[in-house]
Amino acid sequence: SAGPVCLLGITMTDLKQIFNDRADKLTDHDPWRYGEALSLKGDLIEVSWVHAHMRESALLDTGCGTGRHCTELSKLHPKVQFDCFDFASNNIKILNKKIAEEHIENIHAKACGTDEMWSEYGDKKYDTIVSIGLVQYLTDDKFITYLDECHKLLNPEGVLIMKVPTSYLDMFTFDGYSELLQNRYVSKYRNFQDMSQAVYPFFDIEKIEQVFTLANLDREELETIEHNKKTRQMWFLLRKKVISERPFEGVRNPPNR
């Protein structure tokens, strides 16, 4: 869906175009800014964490990129049905090509964005929803809508697994030129309080954990990925709350427990 402001004057249409332009240059999984070897290592670290925390039933991967996470997870969980979407259509073309080449039967992928998530998947139910590197591109209002829709899509006791670049200090928005994307790049770094307040109406926080550490990377690799000293990539493992009358809809600052 085109037009609405995303971050600092960048519209969702602009953001889609930036990432579609990036995707159009790809023929395989995106090495992003770390290079092929470190990108693969980082992705497999993420796959391992999701594998350990997902439920053994239907999974929705939101903003799946070229699909390395879901293709690897599909091999570890051959009985789980994976639905995956990304708003960059060429990412989905690459994923569908891999699905065909590797004869993967338990992944269904389509090109759409979070704005279309409810209309595309609202008639389904999932036990796990995954969001890796997605929500930093959503405005606060769109983030709340995303959390609300994830809550509705999940079965009771379902989990939302989010990997989020998180600020240790105050929330800030990066707005600058990306050599990689060869374009303006905007990303919102919420802090832990921002994240807690946003998810509180919909989810219980079961775990927050740093994604990349010296336990899974060497120091040079860690400094390459976590080059901004004010932020860290963090896992948020969220369990669906029971909301009998959905009283918090639209509320930005819910009361304390």
PDB file of C-alpha atoms in Angstrom, residues 4-256:
ATOM      1  CA  PRO A   4       1.730   6.719   4.225  1.00  0.00           C
ATOM      2  CA  VAL A   5       4.696   8.324   5.923  1.00  0.00           C
ATOM      3  CA  CYS A   6       7.162   5.747   7.193  1.00  0.00           C
ATOM      4  CA  LEU A   7      10.028   7.518   8.976  1.00  0.00           C
ATOM      5  CA  LEU A   8      11.236  11.110   8.714  1.00  0.00           C
ATOM      6  CA  GLY A   9       9.432  11.808   5.479  1.00  0.00           C
ATOM      7  CA  ILE A  10      10.319   8.490   3.806  1.00  0.00           C
ATOM      8  CA  THR A  11       7.057   6.958   2.576  1.00  0.00           C
ATOM      9  CA  MET A  12       6.342   3.246   2.533  1.00  0.00           C
ATOM     10  CA  THR A  13       6.421   3.526  -1.248  1.00  0.00           C
ATOM     11  CA  ASP A  14       9.952   4.986  -1.054  1.00  0.00           C
ATOM     12  CA  LEU A  15      11.085   2.262   1.336  1.00  0.00           C
ATOM     13  CA  LYS A  16       9.694  -0.481  -0.893  1.00  0.00           C
ATOM     14  CA  GLN A  17      11.474   1.042  -3.879  1.00  0.00           C
ATOM     15  CA  ILE A  18      14.813   1.213  -2.025  1.00  0.00           C
ATOM     16  CA  PHE A  19      14.634  -2.463  -1.040  1.00  0.00           C
ATOM     17  CA  ASN A  20      13.254  -3.575  -4.397  1.00  0.00           C
ATOM     18  CA  ASP A  21      16.197  -1.846  -6.087  1.00  0.00           C
ATOM     19  CA  ARG A  22      18.522  -3.741  -3.745  1.00  0.00           C
ATOM     20  CA  ALA A  23      16.716  -7.025  -4.384  1.00  0.00           C
ATOM     21  CA  ASP A  24      16.879  -6.536  -8.163  1.00  0.00           C
ATOM     22  CA  LYS A  25      20.687  -6.724  -7.960  1.00  0.00           C
ATOM     23  CA  LEU A  26      20.592 -10.134  -6.260  1.00  0.00           C
ATOM     24  CA  THR A  27      20.615 -13.639  -7.695  1.00  0.00           C
ATOM     25  CA  ASP A  28      21.098 -15.447  -4.387  1.00  0.00           C
ATOM     26  CA  HIS A  29      20.869 -14.782  -0.645  1.00  0.00           C
ATOM     27  CA  ASP A  30      21.764 -11.200   0.232  1.00  0.00           C
ATOM     28  CA  PRO A  31      25.290 -10.843   1.718  1.00  0.00           C
ATOM     29  CA  TRP A  32      24.046  -7.535   3.148  1.00  0.00           C
ATOM     30  CA  ARG A  33      26.877  -5.444   4.535  1.00  0.00           C
ATOM     31  CA  TYR A  34      28.951  -8.184   6.161  1.00  0.00           C
ATOM     32  CA  GLY A  35      30.060 -10.131   3.091  1.00  0.00           C
ATOM     33  CA  GLU A  36      28.984 -13.634   2.115  1.00  0.00           C
ATOM     34  CA  ALA A  37      30.798 -15.661   4.795  1.00  0.00           C
ATOM     35  CA  LEU A  38      29.846 -13.539   7.812  1.00  0.00           C
ATOM     36  CA  SER A  39      26.276 -13.045   6.544  1.00  0.00           C
ATOM     37  CA  LEU A  40      25.880 -16.815   6.286  1.00  0.00           C
ATOM     38  CA  LYS A  41      27.356 -17.325   9.761  1.00  0.00           C
ATOM     39  CA  GLY A  42      25.078 -14.642  11.221  1.00  0.00           C
ATOM     40  CA  ASP A  43      22.001 -16.080   9.532  1.00  0.00           C
ATOM     41  CA  LEU A  44      22.770 -19.571  10.835  1.00  0.00           C
ATOM     42  CA  ILE A  45      23.194 -18.206  14.366  1.00  0.00           C
ATOM     43  CA  GLU A  46      19.726 -16.677  13.994  1.00  0.00           C
ATOM     44  CA  VAL A  47      18.296 -19.897  12.541  1.00  0.00           C
ATOM     45  CA  SER A  48      19.641 -21.848  15.534  1.00  0.00           C
ATOM     46  CA  TRP A  49      17.936 -19.495  18.009  1.00  0.00           C
ATOM     47  CA  VAL A  50      14.590 -19.584  16.221  1.00  0.00           C
ATOM     48  CA  HIS A  51      14.873 -23.391  15.934  1.00  0.00           C
ATOM     49  CA  ALA A  52      15.317 -23.620  19.712  1.00  0.00           C
ATOM     50  CA  HIS A  53      12.375 -21.351  20.536  1.00  0.00           C
ATOM     51  CA  MET A  54       9.743 -21.937  17.842  1.00  0.00           C
ATOM     52  CA  ARG A  55       6.779 -24.244  18.304  1.00  0.00           C
ATOM     53  CA  GLU A  56       6.461 -27.408  16.226  1.00  0.00           C
ATOM     54  CA  SER A  57       3.536 -26.151  14.178  1.00  0.00           C
ATOM     55  CA  ALA A  58       2.563 -23.533  11.576  1.00  0.00           C
ATOM     56  CA  LEU A  59       5.014 -20.606  11.297  1.00  0.00           C
ATOM     57  CA  LEU A  60       4.729 -17.198   9.590  1.00  0.00           C
ATOM     58  CA  ASP A  61       7.991 -15.449   8.622  1.00  0.00           C
ATOM     59  CA  THR A  62       7.284 -11.717   8.218  1.00  0.00           C
ATOM     60  CA  GLY A  63       9.746  -9.780   6.077  1.00  0.00           C
ATOM     61  CA  CYS A  64      11.592 -12.962   5.099  1.00  0.00           C
ATOM     62  CA  GLY A  65      14.009 -11.427   2.566  1.00  0.00           C
ATOM     63  CA  THR A  66      15.408 -14.098   0.254  1.00  0.00           C
ATOM     64  CA  GLY A  67      14.303 -16.753   2.716  1.00  0.00           C
ATOM     65  CA  ARG A  68      17.514 -18.277   4.061  1.00  0.00           C
ATOM     66  CA  HIS A  69      16.020 -18.548   7.546  1.00  0.00           C
ATOM     67  CA  CYS A  70      12.835 -20.318   6.473  1.00  0.00           C
ATOM     68  CA  THR A  71      14.599 -22.633   4.014  1.00  0.00           C
ATOM     69  CA  GLU A  72      17.045 -23.770   6.698  1.00  0.00           C
ATOM     70  CA  LEU A  73      14.287 -24.090   9.297  1.00  0.00           C
ATOM     71  CA  SER A  74      12.118 -26.066   6.885  1.00  0.00           C
ATOM     72  CA  LYS A  75      14.819 -28.745   6.760  1.00  0.00           C
ATOM     73  CA  LEU A  76      14.974 -28.927  10.548  1.00  0.00           C
ATOM     74  CA  HIS A  77      11.167 -28.990  10.826  1.00  0.00           C
ATOM     75  CA  PRO A  78       9.891 -30.919   7.787  1.00  0.00           C
ATOM     76  CA  LYS A  79       6.409 -31.346   9.289  1.00  0.00           C
ATOM     77  CA  VAL A  80       5.909 -27.617   9.922  1.00  0.00           C
ATOM     78  CA  GLN A  81       4.171 -25.463   7.297  1.00  0.00           C
ATOM     79  CA  PHE A  82       6.078 -22.208   6.682  1.00  0.00           C
ATOM     80  CA  ASP A  83       4.326 -19.164   5.220  1.00  0.00           C
ATOM     81  CA  CYS A  84       6.762 -16.386   4.283  1.00  0.00           C
ATOM     82  CA  PHE A  85       6.360 -12.921   2.836  1.00  0.00           C
ATOM     83  CA  ASP A  86       8.495  -9.952   1.853  1.00  0.00           C
ATOM     84  CA  PHE A  87       7.577  -6.707   0.109  1.00  0.00           C
ATOM     85  CA  ALA A  88      10.521  -6.941  -2.324  1.00  0.00           C
ATOM     86  CA  SER A  89       9.130  -9.099  -5.122  1.00  0.00           C
ATOM     87  CA  ASN A  90      12.565 -10.177  -6.388  1.00  0.00           C
ATOM     88  CA  ASN A  91      13.408 -11.558  -2.947  1.00  0.00           C
ATOM     89  CA  ILE A  92      10.370 -13.807  -3.275  1.00  0.00           C
ATOM     90  CA  LYS A  93      11.378 -14.801  -6.814  1.00  0.00           C
ATOM     91  CA  ILE A  94      14.772 -15.909  -5.469  1.00  0.00           C
ATOM     92  CA  LEU A  95      13.106 -17.821  -2.620  1.00  0.00           C
ATOM     93  CA  ASN A  96      10.591 -19.520  -4.930  1.00  0.00           C
ATOM     94  CA  LYS A  97      13.431 -20.524  -7.266  1.00  0.00           C
ATOM     95  CA  LYS A  98      15.220 -22.182  -4.322  1.00  0.00           C
ATOM     96  CA  ILE A  99      11.997 -23.881  -3.233  1.00  0.00           C
ATOM     97  CA  ALA A 100      11.654 -25.379  -6.716  1.00  0.00           C
ATOM     98  CA  GLU A 101      15.337 -26.323  -7.088  1.00  0.00           C
ATOM     99  CA  GLU A 102      15.533 -27.962  -3.663  1.00  0.00           C
ATOM    100  CA  HIS A 103      12.064 -29.546  -3.908  1.00  0.00           C
ATOM    101  CA  ILE A 104      10.948 -27.938  -0.647  1.00  0.00           C
ATOM    102  CA  GLU A 105       7.307 -28.801  -0.013  1.00  0.00           C
ATOM    103  CA  ASN A 106       6.582 -27.059   3.280  1.00  0.00           C
ATOM    104  CA  ILE A 107       7.206 -23.386   2.340  1.00  0.00           C
ATOM    105  CA  HIS A 108       4.713 -21.077   0.678  1.00  0.00           C
ATOM    106  CA  ALA A 109       6.062 -17.604  -0.141  1.00  0.00           C
ATOM    107  CA  LYS A 110       4.408 -14.501  -1.530  1.00  0.00           C
ATOM    108  CA  ALA A 111       5.262 -10.858  -2.183  1.00  0.00           C
ATOM    109  CA  CYS A 112       3.420  -8.533   0.190  1.00  0.00           C
ATOM    110  CA  GLY A 113       4.169  -6.119   3.030  1.00  0.00           C
ATOM    111  CA  THR A 114       3.034  -5.795   6.623  1.00  0.00           C
ATOM    112  CA  ASP A 115       0.212  -3.524   5.433  1.00  0.00           C
ATOM    113  CA  GLU A 116      -1.221  -6.519   3.569  1.00  0.00           C
ATOM    114  CA  MET A 117      -0.455  -9.097   6.274  1.00  0.00           C
ATOM    115  CA  TRP A 118      -3.963  -9.264   7.726  1.00  0.00           C
ATOM    116  CA  SER A 119      -5.740  -9.353   4.367  1.00  0.00           C
ATOM    117  CA  GLU A 120      -3.396 -12.097   3.101  1.00  0.00           C
ATOM    118  CA  TYR A 121      -3.183 -14.264   6.232  1.00  0.00           C
ATOM    119  CA  GLY A 122      -6.097 -13.228   8.461  1.00  0.00           C
ATOM    120  CA  ASP A 123      -7.968 -16.463   7.788  1.00  0.00           C
ATOM    121  CA  LYS A 124      -5.076 -18.562   9.145  1.00  0.00           C
ATOM    122  CA  LYS A 125      -3.654 -19.308  12.579  1.00  0.00           C
ATOM    123  CA  TYR A 126      -0.007 -19.786  13.576  1.00  0.00           C
ATOM    124  CA  ASP A 127       1.897 -21.045  16.599  1.00  0.00           C
ATOM    125  CA  THR A 128       5.039 -19.033  15.762  1.00  0.00           C
ATOM    126  CA  ILE A 129       5.537 -15.706  14.008  1.00  0.00           C
ATOM    127  CA  VAL A 130       9.086 -14.596  13.187  1.00  0.00           C
ATOM    128  CA  SER A 131      10.261 -11.034  12.594  1.00  0.00           C
ATOM    129  CA  ILE A 132      13.966 -10.590  11.855  1.00  0.00           C
ATOM    130  CA  GLY A 133      15.159  -7.058  11.121  1.00  0.00           C
ATOM    131  CA  LEU A 134      11.699  -5.720  10.274  1.00  0.00           C
ATOM    132  CA  VAL A 135      10.108  -3.524  12.922  1.00  0.00           C
ATOM    133  CA  GLN A 136      12.792  -0.822  12.888  1.00  0.00           C
ATOM    134  CA  TYR A 137      11.260   0.320   9.586  1.00  0.00           C
ATOM    135  CA  LEU A 138       7.766   0.774  11.057  1.00  0.00           C
ATOM    136  CA  THR A 139       6.380   3.970  12.569  1.00  0.00           C
ATOM    137  CA  ASP A 140       5.067   3.670  16.120  1.00  0.00           C
ATOM    138  CA  ASP A 141       1.464   3.435  14.874  1.00  0.00           C
ATOM    139  CA  LYS A 142       2.331   0.775  12.311  1.00  0.00           C
ATOM    140  CA  PHE A 143       4.355  -1.131  14.911  1.00  0.00           C
ATOM    141  CA  ILE A 144       1.312  -1.251  17.233  1.00  0.00           C
ATOM    142  CA  THR A 145      -0.868  -2.410  14.339  1.00  0.00           C
ATOM    143  CA  TYR A 146       1.690  -5.096  13.491  1.00  0.00           C
ATOM    144  CA  LEU A 147       1.765  -6.353  17.099  1.00  0.00           C
ATOM    145  CA  ASP A 148      -2.044  -6.350  17.264  1.00  0.00           C
ATOM    146  CA  GLU A 149      -2.336  -8.346  14.037  1.00  0.00           C
ATOM    147  CA  CYS A 150       0.349 -10.812  15.135  1.00  0.00           C
ATOM    148  CA  HIS A 151      -1.597 -11.319  18.359  1.00  0.00           C
ATOM    149  CA  LYS A 152      -4.776 -12.079  16.369  1.00  0.00           C
ATOM    150  CA  LEU A 153      -2.944 -14.470  14.011  1.00  0.00           C
ATOM    151  CA  LEU A 154      -1.428 -16.534  16.835  1.00  0.00           C
ATOM    152  CA  ASN A 155      -3.053 -19.490  18.502  1.00  0.00           C
ATOM    153  CA  PRO A 156      -3.288 -19.470  22.320  1.00  0.00           C
ATOM    154  CA  GLU A 157       0.210 -19.795  23.805  1.00  0.00           C
ATOM    155  CA  GLY A 158       1.685 -18.816  20.421  1.00  0.00           C
ATOM    156  CA  VAL A 159       4.974 -16.949  20.284  1.00  0.00           C
ATOM    157  CA  LEU A 160       6.278 -13.934  18.381  1.00  0.00           C
ATOM    158  CA  ILE A 161      10.055 -14.081  17.911  1.00  0.00           C
ATOM    159  CA  MET A 162      11.548 -10.702  17.029  1.00  0.00           C
ATOM    160  CA  LYS A 163      15.141  -9.744  16.314  1.00  0.00           C
ATOM    161  CA  VAL A 164      15.372  -5.996  16.800  1.00  0.00           C
ATOM    162  CA  PRO A 165      18.287  -3.520  16.728  1.00  0.00           C
ATOM    163  CA  THR A 166      17.794  -1.975  20.159  1.00  0.00           C
ATOM    164  CA  SER A 167      19.205   1.177  21.728  1.00  0.00           C
ATOM    165  CA  TYR A 168      20.813   1.007  25.161  1.00  0.00           C
ATOM    166  CA  LEU A 169      20.140   4.736  25.555  1.00  0.00           C
ATOM    167  CA  ASP A 170      17.282   6.885  24.271  1.00  0.00           C
ATOM    168  CA  MET A 171      15.360   5.923  21.168  1.00  0.00           C
ATOM    169  CA  PHE A 172      16.862   7.467  18.037  1.00  0.00           C
ATOM    170  CA  THR A 173      16.371   7.363  14.280  1.00  0.00           C
ATOM    171  CA  PHE A 174      19.280   6.905  11.913  1.00  0.00           C
ATOM    172  CA  ASP A 175      18.867   8.912   8.745  1.00  0.00           C
ATOM    173  CA  GLY A 176      21.803   8.895   6.352  1.00  0.00           C
ATOM    174  CA  TYR A 177      23.246   7.640   3.100  1.00  0.00           C
ATOM    175  CA  SER A 178      23.856   3.915   2.729  1.00  0.00           C
ATOM    176  CA  GLU A 179      26.746   2.919   0.489  1.00  0.00           C
ATOM    177  CA  LEU A 180      25.261  -0.561   0.301  1.00  0.00           C
ATOM    178  CA  LEU A 181      21.797   0.555  -0.817  1.00  0.00           C
ATOM    179  CA  GLN A 182      23.189   3.587  -2.684  1.00  0.00           C
ATOM    180  CA  ASN A 183      20.307   5.546  -1.288  1.00  0.00           C
ATOM    181  CA  ARG A 184      19.006   7.280   1.793  1.00  0.00           C
ATOM    182  CA  TYR A 185      18.514   4.818   4.634  1.00  0.00           C
ATOM    183  CA  VAL A 186      16.242   5.353   7.643  1.00  0.00           C
ATOM    184  CA  SER A 187      15.921   3.040  10.634  1.00  0.00           C
ATOM    185  CA  LYS A 188      14.359   3.540  14.078  1.00  0.00           C
ATOM    186  CA  TYR A 189      16.228   2.235  17.134  1.00  0.00           C
ATOM    187  CA  ARG A 190      13.759   1.855  20.008  1.00  0.00           C
ATOM    188  CA  ASN A 191      15.112   1.279  23.500  1.00  0.00           C
ATOM    189  CA  PHE A 192      14.079  -1.448  25.917  1.00  0.00           C
ATOM    190  CA  GLN A 193      11.381   0.679  27.568  1.00  0.00           C
ATOM    191  CA  ASP A 194       9.900   1.594  24.173  1.00  0.00           C
ATOM    192  CA  MET A 195       9.788  -2.073  23.212  1.00  0.00           C
ATOM    193  CA  SER A 196       8.269  -3.143  26.553  1.00  0.00           C
ATOM    194  CA  GLN A 197       5.547  -0.502  26.398  1.00  0.00           C
ATOM    195  CA  ALA A 198       4.669  -1.393  22.813  1.00  0.00           C
ATOM    196  CA  VAL A 199       4.342  -5.152  23.387  1.00  0.00           C
ATOM    197  CA  TYR A 200       2.726  -4.975  26.864  1.00  0.00           C
ATOM    198  CA  PRO A 201      -0.929  -4.910  25.726  1.00  0.00           C
ATOM    199  CA  PHE A 202      -0.483  -7.982  23.544  1.00  0.00           C
ATOM    200  CA  PHE A 203       2.372 -10.161  24.787  1.00  0.00           C
ATOM    201  CA  ASP A 204       4.263 -11.318  27.846  1.00  0.00           C
ATOM    202  CA  ILE A 205       8.026 -10.994  27.475  1.00  0.00           C
ATOM    203  CA  GLU A 206       9.534 -14.412  28.175  1.00  0.00           C
ATOM    204  CA  LYS A 207      13.114 -13.682  27.159  1.00  0.00           C
ATOM    205  CA  ILE A 208      15.362 -10.875  25.942  1.00  0.00           C
ATOM    206  CA  GLU A 209      18.789 -11.977  24.761  1.00  0.00           C
ATOM    207  CA  GLN A 210      21.675 -10.511  22.799  1.00  0.00           C
ATOM    208  CA  VAL A 211      21.892 -12.105  19.356  1.00  0.00           C
ATOM    209  CA  PHE A 212      25.614 -11.857  18.656  1.00  0.00           C
ATOM    210  CA  THR A 213      28.216 -12.318  21.394  1.00  0.00           C
ATOM    211  CA  LEU A 214      31.734 -13.662  21.826  1.00  0.00           C
ATOM    212  CA  ALA A 215      30.090 -17.027  22.452  1.00  0.00           C
ATOM    213  CA  ASN A 216      29.076 -17.306  18.786  1.00  0.00           C
ATOM    214  CA  LEU A 217      31.442 -14.880  16.958  1.00  0.00           C
ATOM    215  CA  ASP A 218      35.084 -13.899  17.301  1.00  0.00           C
ATOM    216  CA  ARG A 219      35.887 -10.327  18.328  1.00  0.00           C
ATOM    217  CA  GLU A 220      36.531  -9.051  14.807  1.00  0.00           C
ATOM    218  CA  GLU A 221      33.276 -10.552  13.529  1.00  0.00           C
ATOM    219  CA  LEU A 222      31.355  -9.132  16.479  1.00  0.00           C
ATOM    220  CA  GLU A 223      32.759  -5.647  15.946  1.00  0.00           C
ATOM    221  CA  THR A 224      31.911  -5.845  12.243  1.00  0.00           C
ATOM    222  CA  ILE A 225      28.252  -6.618  12.969  1.00  0.00           C
ATOM    223  CA  GLU A 226      27.844  -4.548  16.134  1.00  0.00           C
ATOM    224  CA  HIS A 227      29.790  -1.492  15.034  1.00  0.00           C
ATOM    225  CA  ASN A 228      27.389   0.985  16.689  1.00  0.00           C
ATOM    226  CA  LYS A 229      28.310   1.027  20.382  1.00  0.00           C
ATOM    227  CA  LYS A 230      24.907   2.464  21.365  1.00  0.00           C
ATOM    228  CA  THR A 231      22.898  -0.461  19.985  1.00  0.00           C
ATOM    229  CA  ARG A 232      22.797  -4.212  19.982  1.00  0.00           C
ATOM    230  CA  GLN A 233      20.793  -6.761  18.003  1.00  0.00           C
ATOM    231  CA  MET A 234      18.407  -8.284  20.544  1.00  0.00           C
ATOM    232  CA  TRP A 235      16.020 -11.226  20.587  1.00  0.00           C
ATOM    233  CA  PHE A 236      12.567 -10.676  22.062  1.00  0.00           C
ATOM    234  CA  LEU A 237      10.655 -13.901  22.774  1.00  0.00           C
ATOM    235  CA  LEU A 238       7.022 -12.910  23.302  1.00  0.00           C
ATOM    236  CA  ARG A 239       4.127 -15.123  24.423  1.00  0.00           C
ATOM    237  CA  LYS A 240       0.561 -14.261  23.407  1.00  0.00           C
ATOM    238  CA  LYS A 241      -1.531 -12.757  26.189  1.00  0.00           C
ATOM    239  CA  VAL A 242      -5.165 -13.592  26.794  1.00  0.00           C
ATOM    240  CA  ILE A 243      -7.117 -10.398  26.095  1.00  0.00           C
ATOM    241  CA  SER A 244     -10.755 -11.049  26.864  1.00  0.00           C
ATOM    242  CA  GLU A 245     -12.112  -7.736  25.613  1.00  0.00           C
ATOM    243  CA  ARG A 246      -8.987  -6.353  23.894  1.00  0.00           C
ATOM    244  CA  PRO A 247      -9.133  -3.247  26.153  1.00  0.00           C
ATOM    245  CA  PHE A 248      -5.790  -1.742  25.126  1.00  0.00           C
ATOM    246  CA  GLU A 249      -6.493  -1.261  21.420  1.00  0.00           C
ATOM    247  CA  GLY A 250      -4.884   2.013  20.351  1.00  0.00           C
ATOM    248  CA  VAL A 251      -3.457   2.734  23.803  1.00  0.00           C
ATOM    249  CA  ARG A 252       0.162   3.911  23.674  1.00  0.00           C
ATOM    250  CA  ASN A 253       0.996   4.065  27.404  1.00  0.00           C
ATOM    251  CA  PRO A 254      -0.752   1.226  29.255  1.00  0.00           C
ATOM    252  CA  PRO A 255      -0.871   1.351  33.059  1.00  0.00           C
ATOM    253  CA  ASN A 256       1.578  -0.550  35.204  1.00  0.00           C
TER     254      ASN A 256
END
